[in-house]
Short mmCIF file of C-alpha atoms in Angstrom, two decimals:
data_model
loop_
_atom_site.label_atom_id
_atom_site.label_comp_id
_atom_site.label_asym_id
_atom_site.label_seq_id
_atom_site.Cartn_x
_atom_site.Cartn_y
_atom_site.Cartn_z
CA MET A 21 33.62 19.20 9.48
CA SER A 22 30.47 18.95 7.78
CA THR A 23 28.37 15.74 7.41
CA ALA A 24 26.10 17.01 4.75
CA THR A 25 25.66 14.61 1.83
CA PRO A 26 27.61 15.86 -1.29
CA ASN A 27 25.43 17.60 -3.93
CA LYS A 28 22.51 17.48 -1.60
CA PRO A 29 21.41 21.09 -0.42
CA ARG A 30 21.22 21.44 3.27
CA LEU A 31 17.60 21.69 4.52
CA THR A 32 16.62 24.73 6.39
CA THR A 33 13.84 25.41 9.19
CA SER A 34 11.52 26.36 6.24
CA ALA A 35 11.51 22.67 5.27
CA MET A 36 9.37 21.98 8.35
CA ILE A 37 6.41 23.65 6.52
CA ALA A 38 7.46 23.17 2.94
CA SER A 39 4.92 22.21 0.30
CA ILE A 40 4.74 18.36 -0.19
CA ALA A 41 5.26 18.92 -3.90
CA ALA A 42 8.37 17.77 -5.37
CA GLU A 43 10.82 20.38 -7.09
CA GLY A 44 9.36 20.98 -10.44
CA GLN A 45 6.14 19.39 -9.92
CA ARG A 46 3.13 20.91 -11.03
CA THR A 47 1.12 22.61 -8.46
CA GLN A 48 -2.36 24.56 -7.90
CA SER A 49 -2.52 27.42 -5.51
CA ALA A 50 -5.13 26.97 -2.72
CA PRO A 51 -7.62 24.58 -4.40
CA PHE A 52 -9.85 24.57 -1.29
CA GLY A 53 -10.25 28.36 -0.85
CA ASN A 54 -10.75 28.84 -4.60
CA ALA A 55 -13.25 26.09 -4.94
CA LEU A 56 -15.32 27.40 -1.96
CA VAL A 57 -15.32 30.98 -3.21
CA ALA A 58 -16.78 29.71 -6.64
CA LEU A 59 -19.27 27.38 -4.95
CA ALA A 60 -20.54 30.10 -2.79
CA ARG A 61 -21.41 32.56 -5.53
CA ASP A 62 -24.52 30.48 -6.09
CA ARG A 63 -24.88 28.84 -2.71
CA LYS A 64 -25.90 31.82 -0.32
CA ASP A 65 -26.12 29.34 2.49
CA ILE A 66 -22.54 28.69 2.73
CA VAL A 67 -20.65 30.44 5.55
CA GLY A 68 -16.92 30.40 6.50
CA MET A 69 -15.78 29.88 9.98
CA SER A 70 -12.37 29.54 11.38
CA ALA A 71 -10.43 29.75 14.66
CA ASP A 72 -7.79 32.31 13.99
CA LEU A 73 -6.39 30.24 11.21
CA ALA A 74 -8.16 31.44 8.10
CA LYS A 75 -4.95 32.53 6.43
CA TYR A 76 -3.32 29.13 7.11
CA THR A 77 -6.28 26.93 5.80
CA ASP A 78 -6.88 29.21 2.64
CA LEU A 79 -10.29 30.31 4.05
CA HIS A 80 -8.91 33.87 3.89
CA LEU A 81 -10.00 33.84 0.19
CA PHE A 82 -13.43 33.30 1.26
CA ALA A 83 -13.19 35.84 3.86
CA GLN A 84 -12.06 38.41 1.22
CA ALA A 85 -14.90 37.49 -1.26
CA TYR A 86 -17.76 37.18 1.25
CA PRO A 87 -16.81 39.22 4.44
CA GLU A 88 -20.53 39.35 5.50
CA ARG A 89 -20.70 35.40 5.57
CA PHE A 90 -17.19 34.92 7.16
CA PHE A 91 -16.88 34.34 11.11
CA GLN A 92 -13.69 34.59 12.90
CA MET A 93 -14.22 32.80 16.26
CA GLY A 94 -10.75 33.21 17.85
CA MET A 95 -8.66 30.67 19.40
CA ALA A 96 -11.55 28.60 20.83
CA GLU A 97 -12.14 25.51 18.66
CA GLN A 98 -14.87 24.12 20.97
CA LEU A 99 -16.80 27.47 20.49
CA LEU A 100 -16.09 27.26 16.73
CA MET A 101 -17.76 23.76 16.48
CA GLY A 102 -20.56 24.76 18.80
CA ALA A 103 -21.41 27.89 16.73
CA ALA A 104 -21.17 25.84 13.52
CA GLY A 105 -23.76 23.49 14.82
CA GLY A 106 -25.95 26.45 15.57
CA MET A 107 -25.64 27.99 12.10
CA ALA A 108 -26.44 24.61 10.76
CA LYS A 109 -29.71 24.46 12.68
CA GLU A 110 -30.57 27.97 11.18
CA GLY A 111 -30.19 26.52 7.68
CA PHE A 112 -26.66 27.65 6.82
CA THR A 113 -23.91 25.29 5.53
CA PRO A 114 -20.86 26.18 7.53
CA PHE A 115 -17.36 25.33 6.33
CA VAL A 116 -15.26 25.29 9.19
CA THR A 117 -11.33 25.23 9.16
CA THR A 118 -8.74 24.77 11.61
CA TYR A 119 -5.72 22.51 12.18
CA ALA A 120 -6.61 18.67 12.32
CA VAL A 121 -4.84 18.35 15.71
CA PHE A 122 -7.11 21.09 17.05
CA ALA A 123 -10.39 19.68 15.67
CA SER A 124 -9.55 16.01 16.54
CA ARG A 125 -8.19 16.69 20.05
CA ARG A 126 -9.60 19.86 21.38
CA ALA A 127 -12.92 19.85 19.83
CA TYR A 128 -13.78 16.22 19.53
CA ASP A 129 -16.71 16.21 22.10
CA PHE A 130 -18.21 19.11 20.41
CA ILE A 131 -18.05 17.64 17.10
CA HIS A 132 -19.54 14.42 18.44
CA GLN A 133 -22.29 15.89 20.73
CA VAL A 134 -23.44 19.06 18.91
CA ILE A 135 -22.72 18.18 15.20
CA ALA A 136 -22.62 14.47 14.56
CA GLU A 137 -25.22 13.32 16.99
CA GLU A 138 -27.74 15.64 15.38
CA ASN A 139 -26.57 14.82 11.88
CA LEU A 140 -26.01 18.73 11.12
CA ASN A 141 -24.83 19.94 7.83
CA VAL A 142 -21.33 21.11 8.95
CA LYS A 143 -18.28 20.60 6.78
CA ILE A 144 -15.02 20.65 8.86
CA ALA A 145 -12.03 20.91 6.63
CA CYS A 146 -8.63 20.59 8.60
CA ALA A 147 -5.10 21.52 7.53
CA LEU A 148 -1.78 19.67 8.44
CA PRO A 149 -3.16 16.22 8.35
CA GLY A 150 -0.63 13.37 9.33
CA LEU A 151 2.83 14.03 8.56
CA THR A 152 2.46 17.31 6.64
CA THR A 153 4.36 19.57 9.16
CA GLY A 154 7.62 19.21 10.84
CA TYR A 155 6.55 20.91 14.05
CA GLY A 156 6.36 17.74 16.06
CA PRO A 157 3.43 16.11 17.89
CA SER A 158 1.67 19.21 18.86
CA HIS A 159 0.98 19.84 15.20
CA GLN A 160 1.26 16.41 13.59
CA ALA A 161 -2.46 14.77 13.34
CA THR A 162 -1.30 11.42 13.05
CA GLU A 163 -4.25 9.98 14.57
CA ASP A 164 -7.18 12.07 13.35
CA ILE A 165 -8.80 9.48 11.28
CA ALA A 166 -8.67 6.82 14.10
CA ILE A 167 -10.42 9.36 16.32
CA PHE A 168 -13.10 10.23 13.85
CA ARG A 169 -13.76 6.83 12.42
CA GLY A 170 -15.81 5.87 15.49
CA VAL A 171 -18.29 8.67 15.06
CA PRO A 172 -21.60 7.55 13.67
CA GLY A 173 -22.66 9.35 10.57
CA LEU A 174 -19.43 11.38 10.09
CA THR A 175 -18.22 11.28 6.53
CA ILE A 176 -14.18 11.29 6.27
CA VAL A 177 -12.50 12.51 3.22
CA ASP A 178 -8.68 12.30 2.33
CA PRO A 179 -7.93 13.99 -0.98
CA CYS A 180 -4.86 13.16 -2.91
CA ASP A 181 -4.14 16.44 -4.76
CA ALA A 182 -5.48 19.83 -6.05
CA LEU A 183 -8.00 18.35 -8.24
CA ASP A 184 -9.34 16.03 -5.67
CA THR A 185 -9.65 18.74 -3.15
CA GLU A 186 -11.34 21.09 -5.49
CA GLN A 187 -13.94 18.51 -6.66
CA ALA A 188 -14.39 17.20 -3.09
CA VAL A 189 -15.58 20.88 -1.98
CA THR A 190 -18.56 20.72 -4.37
CA ALA A 191 -19.27 16.93 -3.48
CA ILE A 192 -19.29 17.47 0.40
CA ALA A 193 -21.45 20.71 -0.04
CA ALA A 194 -24.08 18.80 -1.76
CA HIS A 195 -23.81 15.96 0.72
CA GLN A 196 -26.49 16.28 3.79
CA GLY A 197 -24.74 15.59 6.94
CA PRO A 198 -21.37 16.18 8.80
CA VAL A 199 -18.03 15.86 6.95
CA TYR A 200 -14.52 15.79 8.16
CA MET A 201 -12.17 16.41 5.33
CA ARG A 202 -8.19 16.57 5.46
CA LEU A 203 -7.13 19.65 3.93
CA LEU A 204 -4.11 20.20 1.47
CA ARG A 205 -3.34 23.90 1.50
CA GLY A 206 -1.26 26.46 -0.22
CA LYS A 207 0.57 25.26 -3.33
CA VAL A 208 -0.87 21.83 -3.64
CA PRO A 209 0.37 18.92 -6.23
CA LEU A 210 -1.63 18.32 -9.12
CA VAL A 211 -1.36 14.73 -10.57
CA LEU A 212 -4.89 13.11 -10.81
CA ASP A 213 -5.82 15.17 -14.04
CA GLU A 214 -3.45 12.75 -15.82
CA TYR A 215 -5.77 9.87 -15.05
CA ASP A 216 -9.14 10.89 -16.09
CA TYR A 217 -10.17 11.19 -12.58
CA LYS A 218 -13.30 12.55 -10.96
CA PHE A 219 -14.12 12.67 -7.32
CA GLU A 220 -17.27 10.70 -6.13
CA LEU A 221 -18.13 10.73 -2.61
CA GLY A 222 -18.01 7.14 -1.31
CA LYS A 223 -16.26 5.72 -4.28
CA ALA A 224 -12.70 4.36 -4.80
CA LYS A 225 -11.05 4.91 -8.22
CA LEU A 226 -8.72 2.33 -9.92
CA LEU A 227 -6.08 4.82 -11.37
CA ARG A 228 -3.69 2.12 -12.93
CA ASP A 229 -3.60 -1.55 -13.17
CA GLY A 230 -0.73 -4.05 -12.29
CA ARG A 231 -0.24 -7.74 -11.98
CA ASP A 232 2.09 -7.97 -9.04
CA VAL A 233 0.97 -5.40 -6.43
CA LEU A 234 -2.19 -3.67 -5.52
CA VAL A 235 -1.63 -0.42 -3.50
CA ILE A 236 -4.93 0.94 -1.78
CA SER A 237 -4.19 4.40 -0.79
CA SER A 238 -5.64 7.83 0.29
CA GLY A 239 -4.40 11.27 0.42
CA ILE A 240 -0.89 12.29 -0.46
CA MET A 241 -0.03 8.61 -0.41
CA THR A 242 -1.89 8.00 -3.58
CA MET A 243 0.68 10.51 -5.19
CA ARG A 244 3.43 8.49 -3.71
CA ALA A 245 1.90 5.29 -4.87
CA LEU A 246 1.69 6.54 -8.49
CA GLU A 247 5.42 7.62 -8.40
CA VAL A 248 6.37 4.19 -6.89
CA ALA A 249 4.34 2.48 -9.71
CA GLU A 250 6.27 4.46 -12.26
CA ALA A 251 9.73 3.68 -10.63
CA LEU A 252 9.10 -0.05 -10.25
CA LYS A 253 8.25 -0.43 -14.17
CA ALA A 254 12.13 -0.44 -14.47
CA ASP A 255 12.22 -3.67 -12.29
CA ASN A 256 9.36 -5.16 -14.32
CA VAL A 257 6.91 -4.78 -11.27
CA GLY A 258 3.43 -4.08 -12.06
CA VAL A 259 1.79 -1.92 -9.48
CA ALA A 260 -1.88 -1.21 -9.39
CA VAL A 261 -3.14 1.93 -7.53
CA LEU A 262 -6.59 2.10 -5.91
CA HIS A 263 -7.47 5.57 -4.57
CA THR A 264 -9.84 5.73 -1.64
CA PRO A 265 -10.37 9.40 -0.97
CA THR A 266 -13.48 8.60 1.17
CA ILE A 267 -12.33 6.72 4.29
CA LYS A 268 -15.88 6.65 5.76
CA PRO A 269 -18.16 5.26 4.07
CA LEU A 270 -15.42 2.93 2.48
CA ASP A 271 -16.00 1.64 -0.80
CA GLU A 272 -15.89 -1.91 0.32
CA GLU A 273 -17.17 -3.26 -3.12
CA ALA A 274 -14.25 -1.93 -5.04
CA ILE A 275 -11.75 -2.85 -2.28
CA ILE A 276 -12.87 -6.60 -2.21
CA ARG A 277 -13.11 -6.88 -6.08
CA GLU A 278 -9.59 -5.73 -6.58
CA ALA A 279 -8.13 -7.65 -3.46
CA LYS A 280 -9.73 -10.84 -4.72
CA ARG A 281 -7.67 -10.80 -8.02
CA SER A 282 -5.17 -13.71 -7.24
CA GLY A 283 -1.43 -13.44 -6.90
CA ARG A 284 -1.15 -9.71 -6.01
CA LEU A 285 0.48 -8.44 -2.82
CA VAL A 286 -2.08 -5.98 -1.14
CA VAL A 287 -0.39 -2.87 0.44
CA VAL A 288 -2.29 -0.07 2.11
CA ALA A 289 -0.50 3.24 2.26
CA GLU A 290 -1.69 6.02 4.55
CA ASN A 291 -0.34 9.24 5.91
CA HIS A 292 -1.60 8.23 9.35
CA SER A 293 -0.72 6.20 12.27
CA VAL A 294 -0.75 2.34 11.66
CA VAL A 295 -3.42 2.26 14.27
CA GLY A 296 -6.96 2.81 13.44
CA GLY A 297 -6.87 4.19 9.98
CA LEU A 298 -7.36 3.11 6.36
CA GLY A 299 -5.10 0.11 6.78
CA GLU A 300 -7.23 -1.38 9.63
CA ALA A 301 -10.37 -0.40 7.77
CA VAL A 302 -9.24 -2.26 4.72
CA ALA A 303 -8.02 -5.24 6.76
CA GLY A 304 -11.39 -5.50 8.57
CA THR A 305 -13.24 -5.30 5.24
CA LEU A 306 -11.26 -8.12 3.79
CA LEU A 307 -11.52 -10.45 6.83
CA ARG A 308 -15.26 -9.90 7.06
CA ALA A 309 -15.50 -10.88 3.33
CA GLY A 310 -13.43 -13.89 3.67
CA VAL A 311 -10.68 -12.49 1.38
CA ALA A 312 -7.09 -13.07 2.70
CA PRO A 313 -4.35 -11.84 0.25
CA ALA A 314 -0.74 -11.24 1.38
CA PHE A 315 -1.13 -7.98 3.09
CA ARG A 316 1.11 -5.20 4.21
CA GLN A 317 0.80 -1.62 5.44
CA ILE A 318 2.82 1.52 4.80
CA ALA A 319 1.88 4.14 7.52
CA LEU A 320 3.26 6.02 10.38
CA PRO A 321 4.40 4.31 13.47
CA ASP A 322 2.38 4.20 16.67
CA ALA A 323 4.64 6.79 18.30
CA PHE A 324 5.10 10.59 18.99
CA LEU A 325 7.10 11.65 15.75
CA ASP A 326 10.18 13.77 15.61
CA ALA A 327 10.34 17.35 14.60
CA GLY A 328 12.31 18.31 11.56
CA ALA A 329 12.39 18.83 7.92
CA LEU A 330 9.59 17.02 5.97
CA PRO A 331 11.59 15.29 3.29
CA THR A 332 13.85 13.90 6.27
CA LEU A 333 10.82 12.73 8.40
CA HIS A 334 9.10 11.25 5.35
CA ASP A 335 12.16 9.06 4.52
CA ARG A 336 12.62 8.14 8.34
CA TYR A 337 9.03 7.13 8.79
CA GLY A 338 8.73 5.23 5.32
CA ILE A 339 6.19 7.37 3.52
CA SER A 340 8.56 8.98 0.90
CA THR A 341 8.63 7.66 -2.68
CA GLN A 342 11.96 6.04 -2.31
CA ALA A 343 11.13 4.44 1.20
CA MET A 344 7.88 3.13 -0.11
CA ALA A 345 9.58 1.51 -3.22
CA ALA A 346 12.17 -0.07 -1.20
CA SER A 347 9.44 -1.64 1.23
CA ILE A 348 7.48 -3.07 -1.57
CA LYS A 349 10.48 -4.66 -3.36
CA SER A 350 11.55 -6.11 -0.11
CA TRP A 351 8.13 -7.71 0.38
CA LEU A 352 8.18 -9.11 -3.12
CA ARG A 353 11.43 -10.93 -2.75
#
């Protein structure tokens, strides 16, 4: 006897690696790869490097356009980061791609010692951040921001959508110093073009205002926050959304300014463990400033997460639009 929900299609294995875009949502293909190809036409110093994952991080587009500037380092992430540091010392600007789990867990010491300590101009763009794959803890980088936030001088970027990713590529290339960017790949949702948005490194952007709730978010959770804000309009709940694509350095001025507005519940939403990410960064910022609003977090649990279809996992761990809306409504009661 089937236990499938009526009128709801059974999810297949492909849903473990499905696009995070909802059915019918506008998308843009490979914004990172296409933006890097366009930028590298005039920036001859840019090189692309990967550890056997160019096809799965959209860097294959760069490899096709500039084969003489592309370096396939094989399945050796430590070697990848060490070589990228050497390239930077020779005056190149390496864009390095792999999966976020491999950069943060396998290659941390090389990023810390070879790249960050010497403030080298290496841009590390890593796919499958947080819960954007259903293949279990081996591939789910739920603690990457926590791992990297403690590295001095390392800029951390968590884009929301295709527009954010595309514009961030240009911004981090112009920035002098190491950058870690969470990478959205393949068919990436496009939402921020409706909000007169422009990415600025180190700056948060108030995308919409609201009297009842302030959601401070990064990455795909900004897309979710905007969806929740629309959904809760029907309940006469006003939700403001402050998008913080740069996790480090954090735009503390904007966060304090918006959180000081009285009467609003402050919710930090992130596609990351509840430990050590944006939520704790915002909480520390507010405590140091003496600002103490009602405060909640929407984040992944401090646990090894299940494998499965992404829609199911997003519901289970509270980061789907429906789960997020339900949490906020319960906190307002």
